[in-house]
Amino acid sequence: MILGFLAEGPMHGYELRRRMEQLHGYAHPVSFGTLYPAIARLAAAGFVRQESGPGTASARRITLHLTDAGRAELYERLRTAEGTDITDGQRFMVLLAFLSMLPDKAERDAVLRRRLEFLSQPASFFYEDGHPLKADDISDPYRRGILVSARATSRAERDWLTAMLTAGAKEPS
Amino acid sequence: MILGFLAEGPMHGYELRRRMEQLHGYAHPVSFGTLYPAIARLAAAGFVRQESGPGTASARRITLHLTDAGRAELYERLRTAEGTDITDGQRFMVLLAFLSMLPDKAERDAVLRRRLEFLSQPASFFYEDGHPLKADDISDPYRRGILVSARATSRAERDWLTAMLTAGAKEPS
DNA sequence: ACTAACATGTAATCTGTTACATGATTGA
DNA sequence: TCAATCATGTAACAGATTACATGTTAGT
């Protein structure tokens, strides 16, 4: 997320944090104790450059810039996304938010296809004797709610993914 | 999740792990390095009792039991759920999976209402100049997809929550 | 004057991830 | 006999959470 937002332009850590929380729908807070060490790690790796603004030692203002290496790293992470980056809805959503930055359409489509493939394999959340329970078999109303919501979610996303993959089939880049 | 599954009956850590991964829809792995320390913490707190099965020192078999204190703790966590437990979809789903165990219907309904309240406040994921962007205003097709999917998800869950809260209005317990 | 928002960090603690390590049981 | 699954853990490292700590700027 840090690399992605900085690819849109330089900004302060404080602004970065606001955007991160917005992208989560304010469902998850981003603390400074998480953010600043993360920025420091990216800076140490050479992906982010920290430019000191008009600041005193006590009240410093630092503008974060994405380096060329940082942009390359962003592309690489988008391209090679796998595992929980594909299967976990939250993580995939973060990926999607920056996927348009990946220049190669074939690579972007490949990411969408991996997600669609995962969503297409029939998944349940509750099992009995090894086989999945249908919504009708579940007596617990709350658990039935989980299945109902998950189905609607999966359906909506699969429809969108399918539309994306077919609609842009003939367009270049 | 550990307290919840053990409330259904005693089981091995290995079996616990399988159910945890199922509940995540296999979207997120649960490693033993996470699981066993977590069990050990719960055991140290007196919420879980570990009963040694027919095991040698090398190949031990341990059955996990929920203690009375553990059950009380489970109820308490369900009852007092707030913050990310309500706002984060993943966490709330885990809560829902065990919510029927909470004896008091009024308390169960209160949890549902907190979720409904969060989902009802208009949320976007992208902002410009401080105000939320509508789906039509977003040119990036991937980000538009995020909004479209999120809307369908929110709609489905809100419908279900509303139905749950009105349907059971007259029934006791 | 005061409050809220802007702005950046550190320290202690807790939790999660990954790799390592061992051994039993069941079915092909 | 060989592989997969069952079964339980530890150690090193990375990352997240919470509380602490400081100071500025803009609006009421």
Short mmCIF file of C-alpha atoms (C1' of nucleotides) in Angstrom, two decimals:
data_model
loop_
_atom_site.label_atom_id
_atom_site.label_comp_id
_atom_site.label_asym_id
_atom_site.label_seq_id
_atom_site.Cartn_x
_atom_site.Cartn_y
_atom_site.Cartn_z
CA MET A 1 0.00 0.00 0.00
CA ILE A 2 2.81 2.43 0.81
CA LEU A 3 4.55 1.79 -2.50
CA GLY A 4 1.23 2.03 -4.33
CA PHE A 5 0.13 5.33 -2.87
CA LEU A 6 3.57 6.87 -3.29
CA ALA A 7 3.44 5.87 -6.96
CA GLU A 8 0.64 8.43 -7.26
CA GLY A 9 2.93 11.15 -5.98
CA PRO A 10 5.08 12.19 -3.02
CA MET A 11 3.36 12.77 0.30
CA HIS A 12 3.83 12.85 4.04
CA GLY A 13 3.53 9.78 6.23
CA TYR A 14 0.52 11.35 7.88
CA GLU A 15 -1.31 11.66 4.56
CA LEU A 16 -0.29 8.10 3.68
CA ARG A 17 -1.92 6.87 6.83
CA ARG A 18 -5.20 8.61 6.03
CA ARG A 19 -5.34 7.02 2.61
CA MET A 20 -4.51 3.60 4.01
CA GLU A 21 -7.41 3.81 6.45
CA GLN A 22 -9.72 5.03 3.70
CA LEU A 23 -8.79 2.09 1.49
CA HIS A 24 -9.78 -0.23 4.33
CA GLY A 25 -13.14 1.51 4.54
CA TYR A 26 -12.09 2.68 8.00
CA ALA A 27 -12.53 -0.92 9.10
CA HIS A 28 -8.98 -1.16 10.34
CA PRO A 29 -6.86 1.53 12.01
CA VAL A 30 -3.28 2.18 10.95
CA SER A 31 -1.17 3.24 13.89
CA PHE A 32 1.97 5.32 13.66
CA GLY A 33 3.84 2.58 15.44
CA THR A 34 3.11 0.38 12.44
CA LEU A 35 3.48 3.01 9.74
CA TYR A 36 6.75 4.73 10.51
CA PRO A 37 8.81 1.57 11.07
CA ALA A 38 7.35 0.24 7.81
CA ILE A 39 8.42 3.41 5.99
CA ALA A 40 11.86 3.13 7.58
CA ARG A 41 12.20 -0.44 6.30
CA LEU A 42 11.24 0.59 2.77
CA ALA A 43 13.67 3.51 2.95
CA ALA A 44 16.45 1.20 4.14
CA ALA A 45 15.74 -1.08 1.19
CA GLY A 46 16.06 1.88 -1.17
CA PHE A 47 12.43 1.87 -2.31
CA VAL A 48 11.51 5.14 -0.66
CA ARG A 49 13.47 8.40 -0.41
CA GLN A 50 12.80 10.71 2.51
CA GLU A 51 13.19 14.41 1.75
CA SER A 52 13.36 16.77 4.69
CA GLY A 53 11.08 19.75 4.35
CA PRO A 54 11.35 23.08 6.14
CA GLY A 55 11.76 21.57 9.56
CA THR A 56 13.53 22.16 12.80
CA ALA A 57 14.99 19.20 14.63
CA SER A 58 11.94 18.99 16.85
CA ALA A 59 9.23 19.65 14.28
CA ARG A 60 10.44 18.01 11.12
CA ARG A 61 8.46 17.59 7.95
CA ILE A 62 9.42 14.73 5.70
CA THR A 63 8.12 14.16 2.20
CA LEU A 64 8.22 10.58 0.96
CA HIS A 65 9.15 9.83 -2.65
CA LEU A 66 9.06 6.52 -4.49
CA THR A 67 12.42 5.70 -6.08
CA ASP A 68 12.88 3.91 -9.39
CA ALA A 69 13.77 0.79 -7.43
CA GLY A 70 10.59 1.28 -5.43
CA ARG A 71 8.48 1.43 -8.56
CA ALA A 72 10.16 -1.70 -9.89
CA GLU A 73 9.43 -3.40 -6.57
CA LEU A 74 5.78 -2.35 -6.75
CA TYR A 75 5.43 -3.81 -10.25
CA GLU A 76 7.15 -6.98 -9.14
CA ARG A 77 4.83 -7.40 -6.16
CA LEU A 78 1.75 -6.84 -8.31
CA ARG A 79 3.01 -9.21 -10.98
CA THR A 80 4.03 -12.08 -8.74
CA ALA A 81 1.10 -11.91 -6.31
CA GLU A 82 0.14 -15.36 -5.05
CA GLY A 83 -0.99 -17.18 -1.93
CA THR A 84 -2.86 -14.99 0.53
CA ASP A 85 -2.44 -11.97 -1.77
CA ILE A 86 -4.85 -13.75 -4.11
CA THR A 87 -7.00 -15.78 -1.72
CA ASP A 88 -7.50 -13.22 1.04
CA GLY A 89 -10.17 -10.71 0.05
CA GLN A 90 -8.62 -7.80 1.95
CA ARG A 91 -5.20 -8.31 0.46
CA PHE A 92 -6.53 -8.79 -3.02
CA MET A 93 -8.50 -5.57 -2.74
CA VAL A 94 -5.29 -3.68 -1.93
CA LEU A 95 -3.69 -5.29 -4.96
CA LEU A 96 -6.61 -4.24 -7.15
CA ALA A 97 -6.35 -0.65 -5.99
CA PHE A 98 -2.94 -0.37 -7.64
CA LEU A 99 -3.17 -2.97 -10.39
CA SER A 100 -3.72 -0.41 -13.14
CA MET A 101 -0.17 0.80 -12.54
CA LEU A 102 1.21 -2.46 -13.92
CA PRO A 103 1.99 -1.57 -17.56
CA ASP A 104 1.44 -4.97 -19.18
CA LYS A 105 -2.22 -5.86 -19.69
CA ALA A 106 -1.46 -9.57 -20.02
CA GLU A 107 0.12 -9.53 -16.57
CA ARG A 108 -2.82 -7.63 -15.09
CA ASP A 109 -5.24 -10.13 -16.60
CA ALA A 110 -3.20 -13.01 -15.20
CA VAL A 111 -3.68 -11.60 -11.69
CA LEU A 112 -7.44 -11.34 -12.23
CA ARG A 113 -7.56 -14.90 -13.55
CA ARG A 114 -5.78 -16.24 -10.47
CA ARG A 115 -8.39 -14.60 -8.28
CA LEU A 116 -11.25 -15.85 -10.45
CA GLU A 117 -9.83 -19.36 -10.33
CA PHE A 118 -9.73 -19.30 -6.53
CA LEU A 119 -13.28 -17.94 -6.27
CA SER A 120 -14.53 -20.53 -8.75
CA GLN A 121 -13.58 -23.56 -6.74
CA PRO A 122 -16.61 -24.40 -4.60
CA ALA A 123 -15.85 -23.34 -1.06
CA SER A 124 -17.81 -23.82 2.10
CA PHE A 125 -17.00 -22.67 5.59
CA PHE A 126 -18.55 -25.57 7.44
CA TYR A 127 -18.01 -29.26 6.95
CA GLU A 128 -19.40 -32.44 8.39
CA ASP A 129 -17.65 -35.77 7.89
CA GLY A 130 -15.37 -34.11 5.41
CA HIS A 131 -17.97 -32.89 2.92
CA PRO A 132 -19.21 -29.30 2.70
CA LEU A 133 -22.57 -28.30 4.14
CA LYS A 134 -25.13 -26.58 1.93
CA ALA A 135 -26.87 -23.51 3.28
CA ASP A 136 -30.07 -25.53 3.77
CA ASP A 137 -28.26 -28.11 5.89
CA ILE A 138 -27.09 -25.50 8.37
CA SER A 139 -29.50 -25.02 11.23
CA ASP A 140 -27.49 -22.30 12.97
CA PRO A 141 -28.96 -19.06 11.56
CA TYR A 142 -25.76 -17.07 12.07
CA ARG A 143 -23.69 -19.60 10.21
CA ARG A 144 -26.27 -19.68 7.47
CA GLY A 145 -25.85 -15.92 7.29
CA ILE A 146 -22.13 -16.32 6.78
CA LEU A 147 -22.75 -18.60 3.81
CA VAL A 148 -25.44 -16.37 2.33
CA SER A 149 -23.25 -13.27 2.54
CA ALA A 150 -20.18 -15.09 1.27
CA ARG A 151 -22.12 -16.38 -1.72
CA ALA A 152 -23.39 -12.94 -2.68
CA THR A 153 -19.88 -11.55 -2.32
CA SER A 154 -18.32 -14.30 -4.40
CA ARG A 155 -20.99 -14.05 -7.06
CA ALA A 156 -20.61 -10.28 -7.43
CA GLU A 157 -16.85 -10.45 -7.65
CA ARG A 158 -16.86 -13.34 -10.10
CA ASP A 159 -19.27 -11.51 -12.36
CA TRP A 160 -17.10 -8.44 -12.30
CA LEU A 161 -13.89 -10.41 -12.93
CA THR A 162 -15.48 -12.26 -15.83
CA ALA A 163 -16.72 -9.02 -17.36
CA MET A 164 -13.28 -7.45 -17.02
CA LEU A 165 -11.53 -10.40 -18.62
CA THR A 166 -13.89 -10.62 -21.58
CA ALA A 167 -14.60 -6.92 -22.17
CA GLY A 168 -11.01 -5.88 -22.67
CA ALA A 169 -10.10 -8.96 -24.68
CA LYS A 170 -9.64 -7.20 -28.00
CA GLU A 171 -8.18 -3.91 -26.79
CA PRO A 172 -4.40 -3.63 -26.82
CA SER A 173 -2.00 -2.78 -23.99
CA MET B 1 -11.87 -19.25 17.22
CA ILE B 2 -10.11 -21.71 19.51
CA LEU B 3 -12.52 -21.05 22.37
CA GLY B 4 -15.46 -21.24 19.97
CA PHE B 5 -14.56 -24.54 18.38
CA LEU B 6 -13.69 -26.11 21.73
CA ALA B 7 -17.14 -25.07 22.98
CA GLU B 8 -18.50 -27.61 20.47
CA GLY B 9 -16.51 -30.36 22.11
CA PRO B 10 -12.97 -31.44 22.99
CA MET B 11 -10.54 -32.06 20.18
CA HIS B 12 -6.89 -32.20 19.22
CA GLY B 13 -4.92 -29.14 18.15
CA TYR B 14 -4.54 -30.68 14.73
CA GLU B 15 -8.29 -30.95 14.25
CA LEU B 16 -8.69 -27.40 15.54
CA ARG B 17 -6.35 -26.18 12.86
CA ARG B 18 -8.33 -27.88 10.11
CA ARG B 19 -11.54 -26.23 11.25
CA MET B 20 -9.87 -22.84 11.52
CA GLU B 21 -8.69 -23.06 7.92
CA GLN B 22 -12.12 -24.20 6.79
CA LEU B 23 -13.76 -21.24 8.49
CA HIS B 24 -11.47 -18.95 6.53
CA GLY B 25 -12.56 -20.67 3.33
CA TYR B 26 -8.96 -21.88 2.99
CA ALA B 27 -8.05 -18.30 2.20
CA HIS B 28 -5.57 -18.11 5.03
CA PRO B 29 -3.29 -20.86 6.36
CA VAL B 30 -2.96 -21.54 10.08
CA SER B 31 0.54 -22.65 10.94
CA PHE B 32 1.45 -24.75 13.95
CA GLY B 33 3.84 -22.06 15.03
CA THR B 34 0.81 -19.82 15.48
CA LEU B 35 -1.59 -22.42 16.79
CA TYR B 36 0.32 -24.17 19.55
CA PRO B 37 1.65 -21.04 21.25
CA ALA B 38 -1.90 -19.66 21.13
CA ILE B 39 -3.23 -22.82 22.79
CA ALA B 40 -0.46 -22.59 25.39
CA ARG B 41 -1.49 -19.00 26.19
CA LEU B 42 -5.12 -19.98 26.62
CA ALA B 43 -4.10 -22.93 28.79
CA ALA B 44 -1.91 -20.68 30.94
CA ALA B 45 -4.88 -18.35 31.38
CA GLY B 46 -7.01 -21.29 32.55
CA PHE B 47 -9.41 -21.21 29.61
CA VAL B 48 -8.28 -24.51 28.12
CA ARG B 49 -7.36 -27.79 29.84
CA GLN B 50 -4.93 -30.14 28.12
CA GLU B 51 -5.56 -33.82 28.74
CA SER B 52 -2.82 -36.23 27.80
CA GLY B 53 -4.05 -39.17 25.79
CA PRO B 54 -2.36 -42.55 25.34
CA GLY B 55 0.98 -41.10 24.49
CA THR B 56 4.64 -41.75 24.90
CA ALA B 57 6.92 -38.84 25.65
CA SER B 58 7.89 -38.63 22.00
CA ALA B 59 4.49 -39.19 20.38
CA ARG B 60 2.03 -37.50 22.70
CA ARG B 61 -1.64 -37.02 22.02
CA ILE B 62 -3.31 -34.14 23.78
CA THR B 63 -7.03 -33.51 23.86
CA LEU B 64 -8.09 -29.92 24.44
CA HIS B 65 -11.08 -29.14 26.66
CA LEU B 66 -12.78 -25.82 27.25
CA THR B 67 -12.97 -25.00 30.97
CA ASP B 68 -15.85 -23.17 32.64
CA ALA B 69 -13.65 -20.08 32.76
CA GLY B 70 -12.98 -20.59 29.06
CA ARG B 71 -16.68 -20.67 28.28
CA ALA B 72 -17.23 -17.54 30.34
CA GLU B 73 -14.41 -15.87 28.44
CA LEU B 74 -15.95 -16.88 25.12
CA TYR B 75 -19.29 -15.38 26.11
CA GLU B 76 -17.58 -12.23 27.29
CA ARG B 77 -15.68 -11.82 24.05
CA LEU B 78 -18.82 -12.33 22.00
CA ARG B 79 -20.79 -9.94 24.18
CA THR B 80 -18.29 -7.11 24.31
CA ALA B 81 -17.14 -7.29 20.68
CA GLU B 82 -16.25 -3.84 19.35
CA GLY B 83 -13.76 -2.04 17.16
CA THR B 84 -12.20 -4.25 14.51
CA ASP B 85 -14.23 -7.24 15.72
CA ILE B 86 -17.26 -5.39 14.36
CA THR B 87 -15.81 -3.36 11.50
CA ASP B 88 -13.49 -5.94 9.99
CA GLY B 89 -15.43 -8.41 7.86
CA GLN B 90 -13.13 -11.36 8.58
CA ARG B 91 -13.24 -10.88 12.30
CA PHE B 92 -16.96 -10.34 12.37
CA MET B 93 -17.47 -13.55 10.41
CA VAL B 94 -15.57 -15.49 13.06
CA LEU B 95 -17.76 -13.86 15.69
CA LEU B 96 -20.90 -14.84 13.79
CA ALA B 97 -19.77 -18.45 13.57
CA PHE B 98 -20.05 -18.75 17.34
CA LEU B 99 -22.64 -16.11 18.16
CA SER B 100 -25.44 -18.64 18.68
CA MET B 101 -23.58 -19.89 21.74
CA LEU B 102 -24.30 -16.64 23.53
CA PRO B 103 -27.40 -17.49 25.62
CA ASP B 104 -29.05 -14.07 25.73
CA LYS B 105 -30.87 -13.13 22.51
CA ALA B 106 -30.84 -9.43 23.39
CA GLU B 107 -27.05 -9.54 23.56
CA ARG B 108 -26.80 -11.42 20.28
CA ASP B 109 -29.06 -8.86 18.61
CA ALA B 110 -26.97 -6.03 20.01
CA VAL B 111 -23.92 -7.47 18.26
CA LEU B 112 -25.80 -7.67 14.95
CA ARG B 113 -27.01 -4.10 15.36
CA ARG B 114 -23.48 -2.82 15.88
CA ARG B 115 -22.44 -4.44 12.63
CA LEU B 116 -25.49 -3.12 10.80
CA GLU B 117 -24.80 0.35 12.10
CA PHE B 118 -21.24 0.25 10.78
CA LEU B 119 -22.35 -1.06 7.38
CA SER B 120 -25.08 1.57 7.16
CA GLN B 121 -22.82 4.57 7.34
CA PRO B 122 -21.95 5.43 3.74
CA ALA B 123 -18.39 4.31 3.10
CA SER B 124 -16.19 4.78 0.12
CA PHE B 125 -12.65 3.60 -0.42
CA PHE B 126 -11.49 6.49 -2.51
CA TYR B 127 -11.68 10.18 -1.78
CA GLU B 128 -10.80 13.38 -3.55
CA ASP B 129 -10.58 16.68 -1.72
CA GLY B 130 -12.08 14.99 1.31
CA HIS B 131 -15.35 13.84 -0.23
CA PRO B 132 -16.07 10.28 -1.32
CA LEU B 133 -15.98 9.32 -4.98
CA LYS B 134 -19.01 7.67 -6.57
CA ALA B 135 -18.46 4.62 -8.73
CA ASP B 136 -19.16 6.68 -11.86
CA ASP B 137 -16.49 9.21 -10.92
CA ILE B 138 -13.79 6.58 -10.79
CA SER B 139 -12.02 6.10 -14.08
CA ASP B 140 -9.71 3.32 -12.90
CA PRO B 141 -11.62 0.12 -13.77
CA TYR B 142 -9.98 -1.92 -11.01
CA ARG B 143 -10.91 0.60 -8.36
CA ARG B 144 -14.41 0.76 -9.75
CA GLY B 145 -14.48 -3.02 -9.33
CA ILE B 146 -13.56 -2.67 -5.69
CA LEU B 147 -16.51 -0.35 -5.14
CA VAL B 148 -18.92 -2.51 -7.10
CA SER B 149 -17.96 -5.66 -5.20
CA ALA B 150 -17.98 -3.89 -1.85
CA ARG B 151 -21.44 -2.53 -2.53
CA ALA B 152 -22.86 -5.94 -3.37
CA THR B 153 -21.25 -7.40 -0.26
CA SER B 154 -22.55 -4.66 1.98
CA ARG B 155 -26.01 -4.82 0.50
CA ALA B 156 -26.27 -8.60 0.95
CA GLU B 157 -25.07 -8.49 4.52
CA ARG B 158 -27.29 -5.56 5.45
CA ASP B 159 -30.32 -7.34 4.02
CA TRP B 160 -29.52 -10.44 6.01
CA LEU B 161 -28.87 -8.51 9.22
CA THR B 162 -32.12 -6.60 8.86
CA ALA B 163 -34.05 -9.81 8.24
CA MET B 164 -32.47 -11.43 11.29
CA LEU B 165 -33.27 -8.49 13.54
CA THR B 166 -36.89 -8.19 12.45
CA ALA B 167 -37.76 -11.87 11.98
CA GLY B 168 -36.87 -12.97 15.48
CA ALA B 169 -38.36 -9.91 17.11
CA LYS B 170 -41.30 -11.68 18.75
CA GLU B 171 -39.64 -14.97 19.64
CA PRO B 172 -38.34 -15.35 23.20
CA SER B 173 -34.98 -16.66 24.44
"C1'" DA C 1 -6.90 30.39 25.46
"C1'" DC C 2 -8.15 26.19 23.80
"C1'" DT C 3 -9.18 22.37 20.81
"C1'" DA C 4 -8.58 19.67 16.80
"C1'" DA C 5 -5.87 18.34 13.31
"C1'" DC C 6 -1.22 18.11 11.41
"C1'" DA C 7 3.23 15.78 11.86
"C1'" DT C 8 6.98 12.34 13.38
"C1'" DG C 9 8.77 9.26 15.96
"C1'" DT C 10 10.46 5.47 20.01
"C1'" DA C 11 10.08 1.54 23.50
"C1'" DA C 12 8.16 -2.44 25.50
"C1'" DT C 13 5.49 -6.08 24.61
"C1'" DC C 14 2.95 -9.33 22.15
"C1'" DT C 15 1.90 -12.03 18.22
"C1'" DG C 16 2.72 -14.14 13.73
"C1'" DT C 17 5.73 -16.42 10.21
"C1'" DT C 18 8.98 -19.61 8.68
"C1'" DA C 19 11.94 -23.22 9.18
"C1'" DC C 20 13.32 -26.89 11.89
"C1'" DA C 21 12.58 -31.28 14.52
"C1'" DT C 22 10.32 -35.60 15.83
"C1'" DG C 23 7.48 -39.60 15.55
"C1'" DA C 24 2.97 -42.69 14.66
"C1'" DT C 25 -0.61 -44.48 11.68
"C1'" DT C 26 -2.97 -45.75 7.48
"C1'" DG C 27 -3.58 -47.12 2.84
"C1'" DA C 28 -1.68 -48.17 -1.92
"C1'" DT D 1 8.02 -49.85 1.55
"C1'" DC D 2 6.68 -45.50 0.56
"C1'" DA D 3 3.79 -41.51 0.74
"C1'" DA D 4 0.27 -39.03 2.90
"C1'" DT D 5 -1.89 -37.75 6.86
"C1'" DC D 6 -2.07 -37.50 11.77
"C1'" DA D 7 0.08 -35.25 15.75
"C1'" DT D 8 2.94 -31.86 18.68
"C1'" DG D 9 6.05 -28.84 19.33
"C1'" DT D 10 10.52 -25.16 19.40
"C1'" DA D 11 13.67 -21.31 17.76
"C1'" DA D 12 14.83 -17.28 15.23
"C1'" DC D 13 13.12 -13.56 13.18
"C1'" DA D 14 9.78 -10.20 11.56
"C1'" DG D 15 6.01 -7.47 12.27
"C1'" DA D 16 2.03 -5.35 14.84
"C1'" DT D 17 0.01 -3.08 18.98
"C1'" DT D 18 -0.09 0.06 22.56
"C1'" DA D 19 1.52 3.60 25.15
"C1'" DC D 20 4.61 7.18 25.46
"C1'" DA D 21 6.83 11.56 23.84
"C1'" DT D 22 7.17 15.95 21.34
"C1'" DG D 23 5.99 19.96 18.77
"C1'" DT D 24 3.27 23.02 15.03
"C1'" DT D 25 -0.69 25.12 12.72
"C1'" DA D 26 -5.36 26.68 11.98
"C1'" DG D 27 -9.78 27.76 13.50
"C1'" DT D 28 -13.22 29.22 17.19
#
